[in-house]
Coordinates of N, CA, C and O in Angstrom, one line a residue:
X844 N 43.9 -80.0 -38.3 CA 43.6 -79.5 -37.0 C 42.9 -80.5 -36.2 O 42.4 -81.6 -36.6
X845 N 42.9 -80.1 -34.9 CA 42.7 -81.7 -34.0 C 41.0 -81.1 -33.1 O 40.8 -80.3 -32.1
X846 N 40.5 -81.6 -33.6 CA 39.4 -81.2 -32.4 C 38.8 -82.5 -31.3 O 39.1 -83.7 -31.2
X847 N 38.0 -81.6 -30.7 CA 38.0 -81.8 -29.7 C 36.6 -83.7 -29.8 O 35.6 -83.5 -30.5
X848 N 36.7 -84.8 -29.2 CA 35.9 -85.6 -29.6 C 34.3 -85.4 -29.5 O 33.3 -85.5 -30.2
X849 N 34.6 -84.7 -27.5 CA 32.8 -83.9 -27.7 C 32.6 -83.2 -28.7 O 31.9 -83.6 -29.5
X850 N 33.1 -82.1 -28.9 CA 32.5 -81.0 -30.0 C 32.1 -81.7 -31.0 O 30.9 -81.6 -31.4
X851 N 33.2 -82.5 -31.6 CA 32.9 -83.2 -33.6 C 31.7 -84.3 -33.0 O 30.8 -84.3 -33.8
X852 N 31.4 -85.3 -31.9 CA 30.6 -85.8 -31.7 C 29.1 -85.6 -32.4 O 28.4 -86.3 -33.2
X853 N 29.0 -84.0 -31.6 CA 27.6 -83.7 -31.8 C 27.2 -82.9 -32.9 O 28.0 -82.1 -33.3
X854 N 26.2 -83.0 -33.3 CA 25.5 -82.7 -35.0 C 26.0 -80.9 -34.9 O 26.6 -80.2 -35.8
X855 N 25.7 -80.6 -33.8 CA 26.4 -78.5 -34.2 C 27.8 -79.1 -34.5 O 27.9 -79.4 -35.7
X856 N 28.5 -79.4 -34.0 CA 29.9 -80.2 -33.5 C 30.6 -80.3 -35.6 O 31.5 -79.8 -36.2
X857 N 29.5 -81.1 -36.1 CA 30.0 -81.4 -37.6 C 29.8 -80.2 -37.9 O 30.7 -79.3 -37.9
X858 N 28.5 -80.2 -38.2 CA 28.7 -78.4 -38.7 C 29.7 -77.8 -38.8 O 30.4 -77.8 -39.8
X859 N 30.0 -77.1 -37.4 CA 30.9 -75.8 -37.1 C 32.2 -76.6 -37.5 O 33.1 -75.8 -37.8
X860 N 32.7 -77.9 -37.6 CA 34.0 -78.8 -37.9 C 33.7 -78.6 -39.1 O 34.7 -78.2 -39.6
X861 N 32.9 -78.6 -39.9 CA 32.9 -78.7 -41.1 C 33.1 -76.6 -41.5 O 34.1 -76.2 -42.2
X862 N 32.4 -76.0 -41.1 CA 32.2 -74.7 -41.5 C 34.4 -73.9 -40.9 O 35.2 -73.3 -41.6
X863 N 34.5 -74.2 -39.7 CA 35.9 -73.8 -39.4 C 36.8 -74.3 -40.8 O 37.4 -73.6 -41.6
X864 N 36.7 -75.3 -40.8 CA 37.6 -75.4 -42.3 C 37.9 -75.3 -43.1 O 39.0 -75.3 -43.6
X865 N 36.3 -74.9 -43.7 CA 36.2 -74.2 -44.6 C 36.6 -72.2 -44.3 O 36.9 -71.7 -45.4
X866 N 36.6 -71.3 -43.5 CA 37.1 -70.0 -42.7 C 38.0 -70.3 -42.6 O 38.7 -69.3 -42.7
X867 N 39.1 -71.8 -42.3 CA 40.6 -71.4 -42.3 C 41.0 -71.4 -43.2 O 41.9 -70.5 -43.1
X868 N 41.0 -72.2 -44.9 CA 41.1 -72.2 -45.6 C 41.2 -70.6 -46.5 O 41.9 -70.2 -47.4
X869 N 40.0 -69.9 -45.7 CA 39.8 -68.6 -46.3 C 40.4 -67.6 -45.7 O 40.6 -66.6 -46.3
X870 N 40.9 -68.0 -44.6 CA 41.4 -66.8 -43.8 C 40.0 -66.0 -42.9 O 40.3 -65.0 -42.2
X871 N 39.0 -66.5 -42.8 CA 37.8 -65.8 -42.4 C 37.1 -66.4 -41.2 O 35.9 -66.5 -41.1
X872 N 38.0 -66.7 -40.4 CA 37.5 -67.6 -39.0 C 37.5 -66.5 -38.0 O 36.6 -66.6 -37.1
X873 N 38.5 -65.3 -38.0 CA 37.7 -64.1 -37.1 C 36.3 -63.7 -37.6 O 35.3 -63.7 -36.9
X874 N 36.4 -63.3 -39.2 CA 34.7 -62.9 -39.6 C 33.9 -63.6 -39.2 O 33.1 -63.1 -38.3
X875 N 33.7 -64.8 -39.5 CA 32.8 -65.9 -39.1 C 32.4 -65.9 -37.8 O 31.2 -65.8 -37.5
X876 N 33.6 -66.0 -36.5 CA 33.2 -65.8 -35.0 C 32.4 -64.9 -34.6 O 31.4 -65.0 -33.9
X877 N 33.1 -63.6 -35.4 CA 32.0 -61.8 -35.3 C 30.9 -62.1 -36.1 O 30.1 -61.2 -35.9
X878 N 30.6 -62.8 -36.8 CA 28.9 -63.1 -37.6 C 28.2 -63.8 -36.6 O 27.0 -63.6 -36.6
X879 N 28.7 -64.8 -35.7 CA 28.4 -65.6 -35.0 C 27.6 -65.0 -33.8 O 26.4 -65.2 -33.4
X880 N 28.8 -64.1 -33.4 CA 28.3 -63.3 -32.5 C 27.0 -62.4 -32.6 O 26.0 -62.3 -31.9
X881 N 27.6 -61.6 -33.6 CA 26.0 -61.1 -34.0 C 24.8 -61.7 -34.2 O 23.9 -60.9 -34.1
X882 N 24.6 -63.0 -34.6 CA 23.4 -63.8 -34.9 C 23.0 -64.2 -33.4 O 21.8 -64.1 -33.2
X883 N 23.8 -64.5 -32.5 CA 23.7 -65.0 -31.4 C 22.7 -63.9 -30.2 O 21.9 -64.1 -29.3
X884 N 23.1 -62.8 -30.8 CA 22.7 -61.2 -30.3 C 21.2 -61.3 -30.3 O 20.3 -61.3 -29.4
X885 N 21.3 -61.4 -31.8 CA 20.0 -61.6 -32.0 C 19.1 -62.8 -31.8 O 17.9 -62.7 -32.0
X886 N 19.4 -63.6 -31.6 CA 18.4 -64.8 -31.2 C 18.5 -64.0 -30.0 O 17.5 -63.3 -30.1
X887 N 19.1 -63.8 -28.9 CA 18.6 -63.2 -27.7 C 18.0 -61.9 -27.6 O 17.4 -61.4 -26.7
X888 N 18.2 -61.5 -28.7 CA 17.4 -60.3 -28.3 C 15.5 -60.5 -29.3 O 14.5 -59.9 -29.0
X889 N 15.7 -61.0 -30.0 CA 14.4 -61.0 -31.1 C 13.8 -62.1 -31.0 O 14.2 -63.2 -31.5
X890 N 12.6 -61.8 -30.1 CA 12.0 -63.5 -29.9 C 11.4 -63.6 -31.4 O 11.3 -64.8 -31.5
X891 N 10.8 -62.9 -32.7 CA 10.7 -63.0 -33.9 C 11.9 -64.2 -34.7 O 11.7 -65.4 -35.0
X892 N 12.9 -63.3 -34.7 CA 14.1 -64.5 -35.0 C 14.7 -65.9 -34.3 O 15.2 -66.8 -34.9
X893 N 14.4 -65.9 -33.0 CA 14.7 -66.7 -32.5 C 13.1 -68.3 -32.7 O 13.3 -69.5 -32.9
X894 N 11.8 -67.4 -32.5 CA 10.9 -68.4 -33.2 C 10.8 -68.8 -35.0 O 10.5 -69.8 -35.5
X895 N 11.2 -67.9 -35.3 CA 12.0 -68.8 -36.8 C 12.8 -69.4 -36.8 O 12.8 -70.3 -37.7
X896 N 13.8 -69.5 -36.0 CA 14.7 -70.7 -36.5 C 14.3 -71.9 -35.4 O 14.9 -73.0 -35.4
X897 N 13.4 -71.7 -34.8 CA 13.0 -73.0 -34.0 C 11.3 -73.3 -34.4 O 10.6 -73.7 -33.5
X898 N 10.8 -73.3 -35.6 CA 9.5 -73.4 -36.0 C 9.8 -74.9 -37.3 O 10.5 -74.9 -38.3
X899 N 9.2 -75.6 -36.8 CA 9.4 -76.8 -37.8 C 8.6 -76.6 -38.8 O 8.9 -77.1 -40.0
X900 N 7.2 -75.7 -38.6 CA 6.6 -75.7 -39.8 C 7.0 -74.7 -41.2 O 6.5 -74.6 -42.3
X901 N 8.1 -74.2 -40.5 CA 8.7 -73.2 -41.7 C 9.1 -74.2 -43.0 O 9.6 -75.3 -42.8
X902 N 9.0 -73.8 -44.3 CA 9.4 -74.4 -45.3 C 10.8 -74.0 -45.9 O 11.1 -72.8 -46.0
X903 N 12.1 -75.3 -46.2 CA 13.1 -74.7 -46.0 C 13.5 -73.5 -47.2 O 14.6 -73.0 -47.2
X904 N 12.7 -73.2 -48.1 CA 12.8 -72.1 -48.8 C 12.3 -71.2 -48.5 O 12.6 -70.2 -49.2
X905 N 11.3 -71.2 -47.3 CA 10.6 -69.7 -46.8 C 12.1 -69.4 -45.8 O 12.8 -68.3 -45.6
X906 N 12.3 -70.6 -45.2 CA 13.1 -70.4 -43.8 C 14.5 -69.9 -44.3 O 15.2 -69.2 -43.6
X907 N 15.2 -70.3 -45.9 CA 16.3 -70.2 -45.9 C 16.4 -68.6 -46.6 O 17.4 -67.9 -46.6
X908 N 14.9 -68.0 -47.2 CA 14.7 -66.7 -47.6 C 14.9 -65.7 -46.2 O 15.6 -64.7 -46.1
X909 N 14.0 -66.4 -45.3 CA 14.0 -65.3 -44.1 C 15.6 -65.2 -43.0 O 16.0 -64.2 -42.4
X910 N 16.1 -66.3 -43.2 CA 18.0 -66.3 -42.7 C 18.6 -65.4 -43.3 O 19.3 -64.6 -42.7
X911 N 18.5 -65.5 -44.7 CA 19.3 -64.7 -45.7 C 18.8 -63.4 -45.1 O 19.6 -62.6 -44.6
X912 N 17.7 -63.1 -45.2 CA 17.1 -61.2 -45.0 C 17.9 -61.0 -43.9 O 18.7 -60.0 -43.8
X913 N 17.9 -61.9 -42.9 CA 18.5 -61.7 -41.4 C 20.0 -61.0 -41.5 O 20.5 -59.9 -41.2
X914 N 20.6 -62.6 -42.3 CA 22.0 -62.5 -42.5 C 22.6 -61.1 -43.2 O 23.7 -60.6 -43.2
X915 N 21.4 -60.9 -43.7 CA 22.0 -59.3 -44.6 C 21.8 -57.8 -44.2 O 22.3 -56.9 -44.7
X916 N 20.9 -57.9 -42.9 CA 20.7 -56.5 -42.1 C 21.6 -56.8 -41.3 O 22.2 -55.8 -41.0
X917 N 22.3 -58.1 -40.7 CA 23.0 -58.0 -40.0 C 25.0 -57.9 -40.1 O 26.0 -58.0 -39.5
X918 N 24.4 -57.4 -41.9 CA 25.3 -57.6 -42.3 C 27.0 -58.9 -42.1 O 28.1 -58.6 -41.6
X919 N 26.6 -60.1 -42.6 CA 27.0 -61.1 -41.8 C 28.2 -61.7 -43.1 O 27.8 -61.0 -44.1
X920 N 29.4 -62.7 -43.7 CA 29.9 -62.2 -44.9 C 29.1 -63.7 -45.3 O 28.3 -64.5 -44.8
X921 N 29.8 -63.4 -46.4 CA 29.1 -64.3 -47.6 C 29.4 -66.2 -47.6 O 28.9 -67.2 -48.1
X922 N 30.1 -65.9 -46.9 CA 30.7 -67.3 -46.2 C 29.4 -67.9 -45.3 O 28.6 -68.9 -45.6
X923 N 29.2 -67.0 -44.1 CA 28.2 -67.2 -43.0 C 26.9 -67.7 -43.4 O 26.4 -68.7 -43.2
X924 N 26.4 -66.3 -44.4 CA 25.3 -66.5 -45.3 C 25.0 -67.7 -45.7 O 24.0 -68.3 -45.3
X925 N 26.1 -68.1 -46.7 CA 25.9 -69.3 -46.9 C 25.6 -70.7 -46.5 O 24.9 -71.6 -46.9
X926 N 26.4 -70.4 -45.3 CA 26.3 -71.7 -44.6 C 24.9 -72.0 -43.5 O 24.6 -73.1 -42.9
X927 N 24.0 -70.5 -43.3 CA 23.1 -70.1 -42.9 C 21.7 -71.2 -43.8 O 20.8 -71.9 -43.5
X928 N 22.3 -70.6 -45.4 CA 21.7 -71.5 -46.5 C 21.4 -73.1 -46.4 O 20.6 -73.8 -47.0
X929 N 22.3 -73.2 -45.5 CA 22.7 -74.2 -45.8 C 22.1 -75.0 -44.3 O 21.9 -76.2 -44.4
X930 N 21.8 -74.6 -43.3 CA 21.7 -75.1 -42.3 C 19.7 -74.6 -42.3 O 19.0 -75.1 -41.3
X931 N 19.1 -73.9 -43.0 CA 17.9 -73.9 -43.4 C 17.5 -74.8 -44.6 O 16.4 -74.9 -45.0
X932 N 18.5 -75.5 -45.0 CA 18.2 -76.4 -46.7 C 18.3 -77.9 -46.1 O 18.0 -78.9 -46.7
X933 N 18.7 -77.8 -44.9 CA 18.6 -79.1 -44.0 C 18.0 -79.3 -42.5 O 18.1 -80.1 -41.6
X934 N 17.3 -78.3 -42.8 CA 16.2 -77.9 -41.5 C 17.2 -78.2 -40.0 O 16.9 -79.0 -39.1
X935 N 18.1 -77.5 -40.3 CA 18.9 -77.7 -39.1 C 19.4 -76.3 -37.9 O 20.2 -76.3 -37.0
X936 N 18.2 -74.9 -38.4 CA 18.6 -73.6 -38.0 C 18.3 -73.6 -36.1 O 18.8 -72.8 -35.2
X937 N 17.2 -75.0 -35.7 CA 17.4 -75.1 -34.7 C 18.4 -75.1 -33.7 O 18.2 -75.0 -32.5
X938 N 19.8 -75.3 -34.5 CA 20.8 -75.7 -34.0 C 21.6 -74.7 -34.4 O 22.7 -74.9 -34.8
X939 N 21.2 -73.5 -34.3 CA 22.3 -72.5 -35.1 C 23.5 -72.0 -33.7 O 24.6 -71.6 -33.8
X940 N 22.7 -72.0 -32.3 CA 23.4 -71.7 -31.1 C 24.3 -72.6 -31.0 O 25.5 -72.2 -31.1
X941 N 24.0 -73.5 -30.9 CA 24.9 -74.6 -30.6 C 25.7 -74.4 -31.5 O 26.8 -74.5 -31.1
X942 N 25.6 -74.2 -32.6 CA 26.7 -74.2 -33.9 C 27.9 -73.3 -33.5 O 29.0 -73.6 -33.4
X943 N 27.1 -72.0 -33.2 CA 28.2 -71.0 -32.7 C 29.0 -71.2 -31.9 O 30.2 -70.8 -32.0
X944 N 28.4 -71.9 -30.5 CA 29.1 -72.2 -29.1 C 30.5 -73.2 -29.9 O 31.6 -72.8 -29.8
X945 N 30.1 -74.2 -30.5 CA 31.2 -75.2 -31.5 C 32.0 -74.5 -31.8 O 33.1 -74.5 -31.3
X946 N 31.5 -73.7 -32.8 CA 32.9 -73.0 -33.5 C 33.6 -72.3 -32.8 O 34.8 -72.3 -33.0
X947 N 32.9 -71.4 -31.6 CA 33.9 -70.9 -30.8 C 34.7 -71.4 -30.2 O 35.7 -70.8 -29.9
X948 N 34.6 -72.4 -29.8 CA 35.2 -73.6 -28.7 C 36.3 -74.1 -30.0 O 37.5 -73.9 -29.9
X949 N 36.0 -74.5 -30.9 CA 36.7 -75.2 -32.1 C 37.9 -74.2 -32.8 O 38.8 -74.5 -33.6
X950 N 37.6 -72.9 -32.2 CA 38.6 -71.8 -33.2 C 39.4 -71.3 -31.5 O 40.4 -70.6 -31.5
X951 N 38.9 -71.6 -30.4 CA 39.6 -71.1 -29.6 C 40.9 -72.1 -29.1 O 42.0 -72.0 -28.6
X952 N 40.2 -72.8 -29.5 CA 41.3 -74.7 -29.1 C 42.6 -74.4 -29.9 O 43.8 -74.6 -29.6
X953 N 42.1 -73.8 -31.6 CA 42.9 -73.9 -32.3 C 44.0 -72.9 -32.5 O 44.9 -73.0 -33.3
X954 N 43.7 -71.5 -31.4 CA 44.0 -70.7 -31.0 C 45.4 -70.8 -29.6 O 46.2 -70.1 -29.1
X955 N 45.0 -72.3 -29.4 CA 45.4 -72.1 -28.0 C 45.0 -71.0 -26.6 O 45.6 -70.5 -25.7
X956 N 43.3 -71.2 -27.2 CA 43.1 -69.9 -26.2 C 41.9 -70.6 -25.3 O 41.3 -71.5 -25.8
X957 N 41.7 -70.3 -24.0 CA 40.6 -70.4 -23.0 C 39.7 -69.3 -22.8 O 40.2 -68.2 -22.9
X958 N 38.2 -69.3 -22.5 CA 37.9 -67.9 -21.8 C 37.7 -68.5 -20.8 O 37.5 -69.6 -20.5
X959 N 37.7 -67.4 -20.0 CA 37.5 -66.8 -18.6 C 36.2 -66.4 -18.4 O 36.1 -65.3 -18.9
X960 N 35.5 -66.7 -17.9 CA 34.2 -65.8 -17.6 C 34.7 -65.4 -15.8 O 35.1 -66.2 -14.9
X961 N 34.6 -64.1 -15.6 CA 34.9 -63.5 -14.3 C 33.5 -62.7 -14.2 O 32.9 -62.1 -15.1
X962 N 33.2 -62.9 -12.5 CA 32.0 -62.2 -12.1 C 32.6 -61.9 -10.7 O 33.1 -62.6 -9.8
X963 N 32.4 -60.2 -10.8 CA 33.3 -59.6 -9.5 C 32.2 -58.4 -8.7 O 31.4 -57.8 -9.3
X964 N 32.2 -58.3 -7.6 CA 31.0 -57.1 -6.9 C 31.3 -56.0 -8.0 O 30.2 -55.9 -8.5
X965 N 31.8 -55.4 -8.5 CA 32.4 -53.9 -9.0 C 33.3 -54.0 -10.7 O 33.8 -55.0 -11.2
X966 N 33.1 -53.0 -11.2 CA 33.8 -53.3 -12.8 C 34.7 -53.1 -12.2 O 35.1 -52.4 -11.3
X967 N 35.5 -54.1 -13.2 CA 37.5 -54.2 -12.5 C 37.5 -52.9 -13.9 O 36.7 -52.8 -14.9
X968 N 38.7 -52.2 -13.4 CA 39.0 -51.3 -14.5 C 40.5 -52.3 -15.5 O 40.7 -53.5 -15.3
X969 N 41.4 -51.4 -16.5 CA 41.8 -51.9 -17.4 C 42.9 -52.8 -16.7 O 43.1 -53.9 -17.1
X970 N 43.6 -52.2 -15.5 CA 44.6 -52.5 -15.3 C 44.3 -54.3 -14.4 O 44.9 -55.3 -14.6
X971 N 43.4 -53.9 -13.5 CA 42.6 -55.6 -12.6 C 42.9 -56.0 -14.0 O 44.1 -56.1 -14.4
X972 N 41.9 -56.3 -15.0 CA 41.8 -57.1 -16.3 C 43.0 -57.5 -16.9 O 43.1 -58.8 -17.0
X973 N 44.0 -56.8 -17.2 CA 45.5 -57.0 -17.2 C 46.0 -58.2 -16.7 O 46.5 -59.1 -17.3
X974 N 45.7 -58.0 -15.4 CA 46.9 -58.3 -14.1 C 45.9 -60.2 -13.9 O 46.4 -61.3 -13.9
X975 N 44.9 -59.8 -13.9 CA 44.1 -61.6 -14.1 C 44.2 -62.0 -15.4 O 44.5 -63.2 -15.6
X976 N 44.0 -61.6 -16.2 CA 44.5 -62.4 -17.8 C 45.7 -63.1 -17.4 O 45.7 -64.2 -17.1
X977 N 47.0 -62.1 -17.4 CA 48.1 -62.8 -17.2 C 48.4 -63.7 -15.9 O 49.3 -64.5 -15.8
X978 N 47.3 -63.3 -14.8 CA 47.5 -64.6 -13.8 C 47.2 -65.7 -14.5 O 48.0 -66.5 -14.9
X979 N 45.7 -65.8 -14.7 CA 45.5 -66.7 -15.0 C 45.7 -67.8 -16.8 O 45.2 -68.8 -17.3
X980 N 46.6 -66.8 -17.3 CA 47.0 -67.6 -18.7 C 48.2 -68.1 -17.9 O 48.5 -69.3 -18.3
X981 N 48.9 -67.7 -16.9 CA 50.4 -68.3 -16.6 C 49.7 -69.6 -15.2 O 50.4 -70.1 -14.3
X982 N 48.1 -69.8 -15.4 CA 48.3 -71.0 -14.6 C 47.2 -71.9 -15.1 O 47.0 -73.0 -14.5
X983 N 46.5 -71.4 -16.5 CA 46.1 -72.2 -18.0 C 47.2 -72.7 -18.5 O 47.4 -73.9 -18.7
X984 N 48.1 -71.9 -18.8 CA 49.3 -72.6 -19.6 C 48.6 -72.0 -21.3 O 49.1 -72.3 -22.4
X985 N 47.8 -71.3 -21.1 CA 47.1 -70.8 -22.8 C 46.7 -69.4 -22.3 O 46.4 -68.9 -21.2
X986 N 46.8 -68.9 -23.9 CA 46.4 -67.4 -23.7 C 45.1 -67.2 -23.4 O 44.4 -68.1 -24.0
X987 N 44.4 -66.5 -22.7 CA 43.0 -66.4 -21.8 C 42.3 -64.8 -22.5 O 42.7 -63.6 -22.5
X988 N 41.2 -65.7 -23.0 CA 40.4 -64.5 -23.2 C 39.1 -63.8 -22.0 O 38.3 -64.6 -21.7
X989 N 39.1 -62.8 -21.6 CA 38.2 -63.1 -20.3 C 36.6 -62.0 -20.7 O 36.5 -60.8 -21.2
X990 N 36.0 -62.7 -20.4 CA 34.6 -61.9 -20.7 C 33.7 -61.9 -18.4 O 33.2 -62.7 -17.7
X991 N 34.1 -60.6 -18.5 CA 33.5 -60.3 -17.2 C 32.1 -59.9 -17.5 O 31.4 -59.6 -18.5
X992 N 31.9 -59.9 -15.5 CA 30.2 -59.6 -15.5 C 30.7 -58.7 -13.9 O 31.8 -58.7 -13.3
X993 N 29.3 -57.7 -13.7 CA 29.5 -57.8 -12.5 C 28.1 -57.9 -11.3 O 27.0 -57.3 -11.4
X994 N 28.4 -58.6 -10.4 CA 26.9 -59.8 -9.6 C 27.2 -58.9 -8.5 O 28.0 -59.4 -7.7
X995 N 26.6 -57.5 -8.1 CA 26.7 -56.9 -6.4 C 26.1 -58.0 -5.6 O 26.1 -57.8 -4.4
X996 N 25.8 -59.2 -5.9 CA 25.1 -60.3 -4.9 C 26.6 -60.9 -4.1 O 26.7 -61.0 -2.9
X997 N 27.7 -61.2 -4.9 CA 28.6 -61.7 -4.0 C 29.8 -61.2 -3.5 O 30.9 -61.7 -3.3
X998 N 29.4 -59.4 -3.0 CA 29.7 -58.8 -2.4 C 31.1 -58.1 -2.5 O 31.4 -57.0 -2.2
X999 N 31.9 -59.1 -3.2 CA 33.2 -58.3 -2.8 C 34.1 -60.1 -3.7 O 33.5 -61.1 -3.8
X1000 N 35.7 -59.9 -4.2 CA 36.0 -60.8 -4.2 C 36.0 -61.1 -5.5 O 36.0 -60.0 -6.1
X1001 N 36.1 -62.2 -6.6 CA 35.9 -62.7 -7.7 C 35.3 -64.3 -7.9 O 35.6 -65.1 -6.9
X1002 N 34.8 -64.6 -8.6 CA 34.0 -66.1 -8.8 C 34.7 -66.3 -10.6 O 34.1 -65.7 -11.5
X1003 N 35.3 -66.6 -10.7 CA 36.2 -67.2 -11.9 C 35.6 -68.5 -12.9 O 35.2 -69.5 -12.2
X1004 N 35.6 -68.6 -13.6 CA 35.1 -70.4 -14.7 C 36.1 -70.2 -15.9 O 36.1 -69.3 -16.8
X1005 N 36.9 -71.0 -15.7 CA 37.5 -71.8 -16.4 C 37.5 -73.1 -17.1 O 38.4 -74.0 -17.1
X1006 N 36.0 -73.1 -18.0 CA 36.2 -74.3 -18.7 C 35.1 -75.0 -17.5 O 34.0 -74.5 -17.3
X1007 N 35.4 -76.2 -16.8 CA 34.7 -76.7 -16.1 C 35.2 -76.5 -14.6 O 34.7 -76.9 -13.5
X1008 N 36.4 -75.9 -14.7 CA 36.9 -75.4 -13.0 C 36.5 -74.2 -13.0 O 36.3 -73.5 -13.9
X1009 N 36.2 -74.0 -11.4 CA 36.0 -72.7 -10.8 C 36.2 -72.8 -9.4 O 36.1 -73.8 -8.7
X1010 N 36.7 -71.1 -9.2 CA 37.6 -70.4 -8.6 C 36.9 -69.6 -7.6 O 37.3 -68.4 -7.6
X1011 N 36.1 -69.7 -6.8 CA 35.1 -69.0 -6.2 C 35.8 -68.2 -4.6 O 35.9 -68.7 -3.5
X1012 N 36.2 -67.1 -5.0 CA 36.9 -66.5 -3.6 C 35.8 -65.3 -3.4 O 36.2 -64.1 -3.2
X1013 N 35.2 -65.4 -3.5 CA 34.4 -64.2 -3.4 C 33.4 -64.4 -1.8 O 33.1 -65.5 -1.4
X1014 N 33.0 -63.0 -0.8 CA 32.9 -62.8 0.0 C 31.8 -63.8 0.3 O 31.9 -64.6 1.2
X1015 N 30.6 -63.6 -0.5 CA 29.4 -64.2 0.1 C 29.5 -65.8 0.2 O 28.6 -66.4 0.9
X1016 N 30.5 -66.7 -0.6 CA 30.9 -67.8 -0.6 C 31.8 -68.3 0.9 O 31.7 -69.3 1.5
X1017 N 32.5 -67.3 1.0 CA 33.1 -67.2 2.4 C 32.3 -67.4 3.6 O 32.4 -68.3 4.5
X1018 N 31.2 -66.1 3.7 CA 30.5 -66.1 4.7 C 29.7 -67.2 4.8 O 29.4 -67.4 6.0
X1019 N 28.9 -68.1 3.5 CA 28.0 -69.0 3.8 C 29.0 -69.8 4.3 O 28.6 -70.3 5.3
X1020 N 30.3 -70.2 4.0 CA 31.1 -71.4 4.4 C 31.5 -71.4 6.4 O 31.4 -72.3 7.2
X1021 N 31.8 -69.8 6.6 CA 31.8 -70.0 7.8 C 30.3 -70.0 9.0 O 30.2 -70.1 10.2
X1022 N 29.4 -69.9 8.0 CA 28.0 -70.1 8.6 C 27.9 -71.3 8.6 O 27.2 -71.7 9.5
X1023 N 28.4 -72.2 7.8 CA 28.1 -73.5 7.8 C 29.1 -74.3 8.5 O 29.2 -75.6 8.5
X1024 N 29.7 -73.6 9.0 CA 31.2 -74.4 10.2 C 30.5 -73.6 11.5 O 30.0 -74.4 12.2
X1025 N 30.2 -72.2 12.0 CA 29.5 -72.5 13.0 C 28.0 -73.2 13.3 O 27.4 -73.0 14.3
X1026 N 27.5 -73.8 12.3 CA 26.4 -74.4 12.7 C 26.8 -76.0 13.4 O 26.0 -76.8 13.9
X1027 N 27.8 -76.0 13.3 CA 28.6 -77.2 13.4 C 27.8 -78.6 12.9 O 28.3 -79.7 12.9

């Protein structure tokens, strides 16, 4: 599998290069993404867990005891766990976000897939969601996963990210642009 030079560059980068291989191997690279996700949940939601894995003074058998407790209410598989072990046995849990962002970037590449982040005034119902997936996988050239939001700040319209392009048709981008042509 070919990744990407940023990703394997950086220290999450080996990790998650190293941990994806080991999940394809197994067949467990969806489990792992969905463990991922859930850990991720929780660093944002539990400032408790999120100051454990960013505390240098933790010792890595206190720190790799208290991941495991984590990994196991969060029910996470034995793979993850592990590698949870393993990233507390090398005092490296600071890095466990970035790990995730890696692997997902690393399992989506390998996917041939992109996401989409879309931010629209109003929830698009099932069918909008449809109809832009397949616009915009037929102008990725890859299948598009899209994770929406919705911002009543830019009124009306859609603001699109693709990766490092963006697509900003949305109202309030409009109006500042013609405020800034009549100011001449």
């Amino acid at each position: 599998m070919e990744n990407s030079g940023g990703i394997t560059a950086s220290l999450a980068g080996r990790y998650a290069s190293a941990l994806y291989e080991l999940a394809n191997e197994q067949g467990q690279v969806a489990t792992v993404e969905g463990d991922f996700e859930r850990l991720a949940d929780a660093l944002r939601e539990s400032a408790d867990f999120g100051a454990l894995v960013r505390n240098p003074q933790i010792g890595r058998d206190e720190a790799a005891r208290a991941v495991a407790a984590v990994g196991q209410v969060l029910g996470v598989s034995p793979l993850t766990g592990n590698f949870l072990g393993v990233l507390a046995g090398n005092r490296r849990l600071a890095s466990l976000a970035d790990v995730a962002r890696a692997f997902a970037a690393i399992a989506a590449a390998a996917r041939n897939e992109v996401t989409a982040e879309v931010t629209s005034a109003h929830p698009l119902d099932d069918a909008q969601v449809t109809a832009l997936t397949e616009k915009l996988a037929a102008r990725a050239g890859k299948s598009v996963k899209l994770r929406t939001s919705v911002d009543p700040e830019i009124l009306g319209g859609l603001v699109v990210k693709i990766g490092s392009q963006m697509i900003d048709s949305s109202i309030r981008t409009r109006l500042n642009s013609l405020a800034q042509a009549m100011k001449g």
